[in-house]
GROMACS .gro file of C-alpha atoms in nm:
model
  247
    1MET     CA    1  10.647   8.185   7.880
    2LYS     CA    2  10.291   8.302   7.910
    3LYS     CA    3  10.080   8.088   7.677
    4LEU     CA    4   9.796   7.860   7.779
    5LEU     CA    5   9.527   7.633   7.645
    6LEU     CA    6   9.202   7.519   7.801
    7CYS     CA    7   9.232   7.162   7.920
    8GLY     CA    8   8.957   7.053   7.684
    9LEU     CA    9   9.148   7.194   7.387
   10LEU     CA   10   9.481   7.027   7.452
   11THR     CA   11   9.616   6.862   7.142
   12ALA     CA   12   9.964   6.769   7.260
   13THR     CA   13  10.063   6.440   7.421
   14SER     CA   14   9.833   6.358   7.714
   15PHE     CA   15   9.741   6.062   7.929
   16ALA     CA   16   9.456   5.951   8.153
   17SER     CA   17   9.441   6.062   8.515
   18HIS     CA   18   9.238   6.031   8.831
   19ALA     CA   19   9.187   6.293   9.098
   20THR     CA   20   9.069   6.396   9.439
   21VAL     CA   21   8.840   6.700   9.412
   22VAL     CA   22   8.878   7.005   9.637
   23GLU     CA   23   8.707   7.343   9.645
   24MET     CA   24   8.849   7.680   9.749
   25GLN     CA   25   8.582   7.908   9.887
   26THR     CA   26   8.715   8.258   9.812
   27SER     CA   27   8.567   8.603   9.860
   28GLN     CA   28   8.535   8.620   9.480
   29GLY     CA   29   8.368   8.282   9.434
   30ALA     CA   30   8.441   7.909   9.448
   31ILE     CA   31   8.732   7.745   9.263
   32LYS     CA   32   8.704   7.370   9.221
   33VAL     CA   33   9.024   7.174   9.157
   34ASP     CA   34   9.081   6.814   9.044
   35LEU     CA   35   9.406   6.689   9.196
   36PHE     CA   36   9.641   6.457   9.006
   37ASP     CA   37   9.688   6.196   9.278
   38GLN     CA   38   9.854   5.940   9.054
   39GLN     CA   39  10.100   6.160   8.865
   40THR     CA   40  10.212   6.376   9.159
   41PRO     CA   41  10.137   6.178   9.477
   42LYS     CA   42  10.386   6.353   9.706
   43THR     CA   43  10.269   6.699   9.604
   44VAL     CA   44   9.901   6.610   9.639
   45GLU     CA   45   9.969   6.459   9.982
   46ASN     CA   46  10.151   6.778  10.081
   47PHE     CA   47   9.866   7.000   9.957
   48LEU     CA   48   9.602   6.789  10.132
   49SER     CA   49   9.797   6.804  10.457
   50TYR     CA   50   9.763   7.184  10.457
   51ILE     CA   51   9.392   7.150  10.385
   52GLN     CA   52   9.344   6.896  10.664
   53SER     CA   53   9.518   7.124  10.914
   54ASP     CA   54   9.305   7.423  10.801
   55ALA     CA   55   9.627   7.609  10.719
   56TYR     CA   56   9.480   7.763  10.404
   57ASN     CA   57   9.168   7.891  10.580
   58GLN     CA   58   9.163   8.273  10.604
   59THR     CA   59   9.469   8.312  10.383
   60VAL     CA   60   9.481   8.563  10.098
   61ILE     CA   61   9.573   8.584   9.731
   62HIS     CA   62   9.894   8.782   9.753
   63ARG     CA   63  10.010   8.787   9.391
   64SER     CA   64   9.836   8.822   9.056
   65ILE     CA   65   9.998   8.895   8.721
   66LYS     CA   66   9.780   8.945   8.414
   67ASP     CA   67   9.810   8.665   8.160
   68PHE     CA   68  10.054   8.478   8.385
   69ILE     CA   69   9.957   8.350   8.730
   70ILE     CA   70   9.746   8.399   9.045
   71GLN     CA   71   9.926   8.292   9.361
   72GLY     CA   72   9.823   8.212   9.718
   73GLY     CA   73   9.875   7.970  10.003
   74GLY     CA   74  10.139   8.171  10.185
   75PHE     CA   75   9.994   8.452  10.396
   76THR     CA   76   9.717   8.555  10.630
   77PHE     CA   77   9.641   8.922  10.691
   78THR     CA   78   9.522   9.117  10.993
   79ASP     CA   79   9.701   9.449  11.001
   80ASP     CA   80   9.988   9.308  10.798
   81PHE     CA   81  10.087   9.006  10.589
   82LYS     CA   82  10.194   8.713  10.804
   83ALA     CA   83  10.348   8.396  10.661
   84ILE     CA   84  10.169   8.076  10.757
   85THR     CA   85  10.352   7.791  10.930
   86THR     CA   86  10.492   7.555  10.671
   87SER     CA   87  10.586   7.188  10.668
   88PRO     CA   88  10.914   7.054  10.527
   89ALA     CA   89  10.956   7.106  10.154
   90VAL     CA   90  10.815   6.848   9.917
   91VAL     CA   91  11.018   6.666   9.652
   92ASN     CA   92  10.965   6.814   9.306
   93GLU     CA   93  10.745   6.613   9.066
   94PRO     CA   94  10.760   6.785   8.724
   95GLU     CA   95  10.551   6.524   8.543
   96LEU     CA   96  10.278   6.753   8.402
   97SER     CA   97  10.276   7.070   8.196
   98ASN     CA   98  10.204   7.424   8.319
   99VAL     CA   99   9.916   7.487   8.080
  100LYS     CA  100   9.610   7.705   8.132
  101GLY     CA  101   9.390   7.622   8.427
  102THR     CA  102   9.645   7.409   8.610
  103ILE     CA  103   9.759   7.462   8.969
  104ALA     CA  104  10.130   7.427   9.048
  105MET     CA  105  10.365   7.472   9.341
  106ALA     CA  106  10.566   7.791   9.392
  107LYS     CA  107  10.920   7.753   9.520
  108LEU     CA  108  11.246   7.932   9.589
  109SER     CA  109  11.481   8.032   9.309
  110ASN     CA  110  11.755   7.786   9.224
  111ASN     CA  111  11.610   7.516   9.448
  112ALA     CA  112  11.395   7.259   9.268
  113ASN     CA  113  11.287   7.085   9.588
  114SER     CA  114  11.184   7.390   9.793
  115ALA     CA  115  10.803   7.398   9.752
  116THR     CA  116  10.608   7.412  10.079
  117SER     CA  117  10.262   7.573  10.101
  118GLN     CA  118  10.243   7.826   9.818
  119TRP     CA  119  10.070   7.742   9.492
  120PHE     CA  120   9.970   7.929   9.178
  121PHE     CA  121   9.712   7.900   8.902
  122ASN     CA  122   9.841   7.923   8.546
  123LEU     CA  123   9.631   8.181   8.361
  124LYS     CA  124   9.788   8.091   8.027
  125ASP     CA  125  10.019   7.828   7.884
  126ASN     CA  126  10.340   7.887   8.080
  127SER     CA  127  10.491   7.556   7.976
  128ALA     CA  128  10.769   7.697   7.756
  129ASN     CA  129  10.937   7.841   8.064
  130LEU     CA  130  10.792   7.686   8.378
  131ASP     CA  131  10.808   7.323   8.263
  132LYS     CA  132  11.190   7.343   8.261
  133GLN     CA  133  11.291   7.632   8.484
  134ASN     CA  134  11.434   7.546   8.826
  135GLY     CA  135  11.379   7.176   8.765
  136GLY     CA  136  11.024   7.237   8.639
  137PHE     CA  137  10.732   7.369   8.844
  138THR     CA  138  10.516   7.082   8.970
  139VAL     CA  139  10.161   7.086   8.832
  140PHE     CA  140   9.937   6.884   9.063
  141GLY     CA  141   9.581   6.966   8.955
  142GLN     CA  142   9.351   7.154   8.720
  143ILE     CA  143   9.045   7.368   8.777
  144THR     CA  144   8.700   7.282   8.647
  145ALA     CA  145   8.553   7.474   8.355
  146ASP     CA  146   8.310   7.671   8.574
  147SER     CA  147   8.599   7.799   8.788
  148TYR     CA  148   8.763   8.004   8.513
  149ALA     CA  149   8.520   8.289   8.576
  150VAL     CA  150   8.650   8.330   8.932
  151LEU     CA  151   9.013   8.350   8.818
  152ASP     CA  152   8.911   8.603   8.552
  153LYS     CA  153   8.732   8.807   8.818
  154ILE     CA  154   9.041   8.815   9.041
  155SER     CA  155   9.267   8.899   8.750
  156ALA     CA  156   9.040   9.191   8.651
  157LEU     CA  157   9.058   9.357   8.995
  158VAL     CA  158   9.259   9.673   9.061
  159HIS     CA  159   9.611   9.574   9.162
  160CYS     CA  160   9.837   9.744   9.416
  161GLY     CA  161  10.161   9.632   9.259
  162GLU     CA  162  10.093   9.262   9.210
  163ILE     CA  163   9.837   9.234   9.490
  164PRO     CA  164   9.474   9.219   9.370
  165VAL     CA  165   9.254   9.447   9.581
  166VAL     CA  166   8.885   9.523   9.631
  167ASN     CA  167   8.728   9.868   9.672
  168LEU     CA  168   9.053  10.053   9.613
  169THR     CA  169   9.156  10.265   9.315
  170LYS     CA  170   9.498  10.288   9.156
  171ASP     CA  171   9.534  10.633   9.312
  172GLN     CA  172   9.455  10.492   9.655
  173CYS     CA  173   9.713  10.219   9.602
  174ALA     CA  174   9.975  10.486   9.544
  175SER     CA  175   9.867  10.704   9.836
  176ALA     CA  176  10.052  10.708  10.168
  177ASP     CA  177   9.716  10.773  10.336
  178THR     CA  178   9.569  10.438  10.230
  179THR     CA  179   9.544  10.168  10.495
  180LEU     CA  180   9.503   9.816  10.363
  181THR     CA  181   9.253   9.593  10.545
  182ILE     CA  182   9.149   9.232  10.501
  183ALA     CA  183   8.830   9.360  10.335
  184ASN     CA  184   9.048   9.494  10.053
  185LEU     CA  185   9.206   9.156   9.980
  186VAL     CA  186   9.090   8.840   9.806
  187SER     CA  187   9.055   8.597  10.093
  188ILE     CA  188   9.039   8.219  10.091
  189ASN     CA  189   8.779   8.144  10.353
  190SER     CA  190   8.821   7.766  10.342
  191VAL     CA  191   8.945   7.478  10.130
  192LEU     CA  192   8.733   7.164  10.139
  193VAL     CA  193   8.770   6.813  10.002
  194LEU     CA  194   8.455   6.746   9.800
  195ASP     CA  195   8.546   6.395   9.688
  196ASP     CA  196   8.832   6.197   9.840
  197ASP     CA  197   8.814   5.915   9.587
  198PRO     CA  198   9.139   5.921   9.385
  199ASN     CA  199   8.938   5.780   9.092
  200SER     CA  200   8.675   6.053   9.102
  201SER     CA  201   8.780   6.222   8.778
  202VAL     CA  202   8.854   5.944   8.533
  203ASN     CA  203   8.801   6.163   8.228
  204LEU     CA  204   9.083   6.407   8.298
  205SER     CA  205   9.362   6.420   8.040
  206PRO     CA  206   9.647   6.632   8.175
  207LYS     CA  207   9.922   6.732   7.939
  208GLU     CA  208  10.252   6.559   8.002
  209ASN     CA  209  10.563   6.769   8.063
  210THR     CA  210  10.772   6.677   7.761
  211LEU     CA  211  11.016   6.966   7.803
  212ILE     CA  212  11.176   6.867   8.132
  213ASP     CA  213  11.438   6.648   7.960
  214ASP     CA  214  11.498   6.894   7.674
  215PRO     CA  215  11.868   6.995   7.690
  216THR     CA  216  11.797   7.334   7.529
  217PRO     CA  217  11.868   7.606   7.789
  218THR     CA  218  11.573   7.802   7.923
  219GLN     CA  219  11.572   8.148   8.078
  220PRO     CA  220  11.758   8.156   8.410
  221ASP     CA  221  11.553   8.145   8.728
  222ASP     CA  222  11.666   8.477   8.870
  223GLY     CA  223  11.368   8.533   9.097
  224ASP     CA  224  11.215   8.817   8.895
  225SER     CA  225  10.840   8.875   8.873
  226SER     CA  226  10.797   8.647   8.573
  227SER     CA  227  10.990   8.349   8.705
  228GLY     CA  228  10.723   8.182   8.912
  229SER     CA  229  10.953   8.179   9.213
  230MET     CA  230  10.852   8.311   9.554
  231SER     CA  231  11.183   8.414   9.714
  232TRP     CA  232  11.121   8.787   9.666
  233LEU     CA  233  10.759   8.800   9.780
  234LEU     CA  234  10.784   8.861  10.152
  235PRO     CA  235  11.012   9.168  10.139
  236LEU     CA  236  10.791   9.337   9.878
  237LEU     CA  237  10.471   9.266  10.062
  238LEU     CA  238  10.594   9.381  10.399
  239LEU     CA  239  10.789   9.687  10.290
  240GLY     CA  240  10.528   9.819  10.047
  241PHE     CA  241  10.237   9.864  10.286
  242LYS     CA  242  10.443   9.927  10.599
  243ARG     CA  243  10.600  10.219  10.420
  244ARG     CA  244  10.255  10.361  10.338
  245ARG     CA  245  10.123  10.328  10.691
  246SER     CA  246  10.430  10.487  10.844
  247ALA     CA  247  10.454  10.773  10.594
   0.00000   0.00000   0.00000
């Protein structure tokens, strides 16, 4: 479930693509993403609508799992995690494969068409599981080569559970005396459209999702930490740090 290849090294079936280009300005550096407008038009439109409304500005990376994914797009933080306002769910478009460096939509367990605002970056090739599970997780873009260093930097941070943190130690994460602040989190300051021409990235070759129609059963989508689902996130986030502050 956790294997990935650099886009430039893909050897499996692929096809030409075009893309709008956006850039996430994070507290750990800029992540540039080419969006697959043609293959996943509804998902790209949904993602761009959140950008246009500034909904992703001042949100945080709330989940990071080594050699799996980095997830955001769901929460702001002041003195606690607060879910952002979401639009109606977007129809699933599992056309492309969850290989390394791609961005895909998170969604609820057992509901293929439940993606709203949350997205995740695939840190490795997760296609064996995520291309089929829960109707397949919709890949709608890929990062540029110079953006890998930022994902690596986030992944290498100390983690409080699955939350990447700055200027905290593992001992502080476990301490009831620790108060989490926005300065301790990886923040997304803004997301900007750099090039709104759908034909701006004619040399992209995303890998096609060839597993979605494979009748072989995959692991059940039970909402655990390796499933790519998001249904369990809010309770863990809220209870974990509230418990520490009230201890």
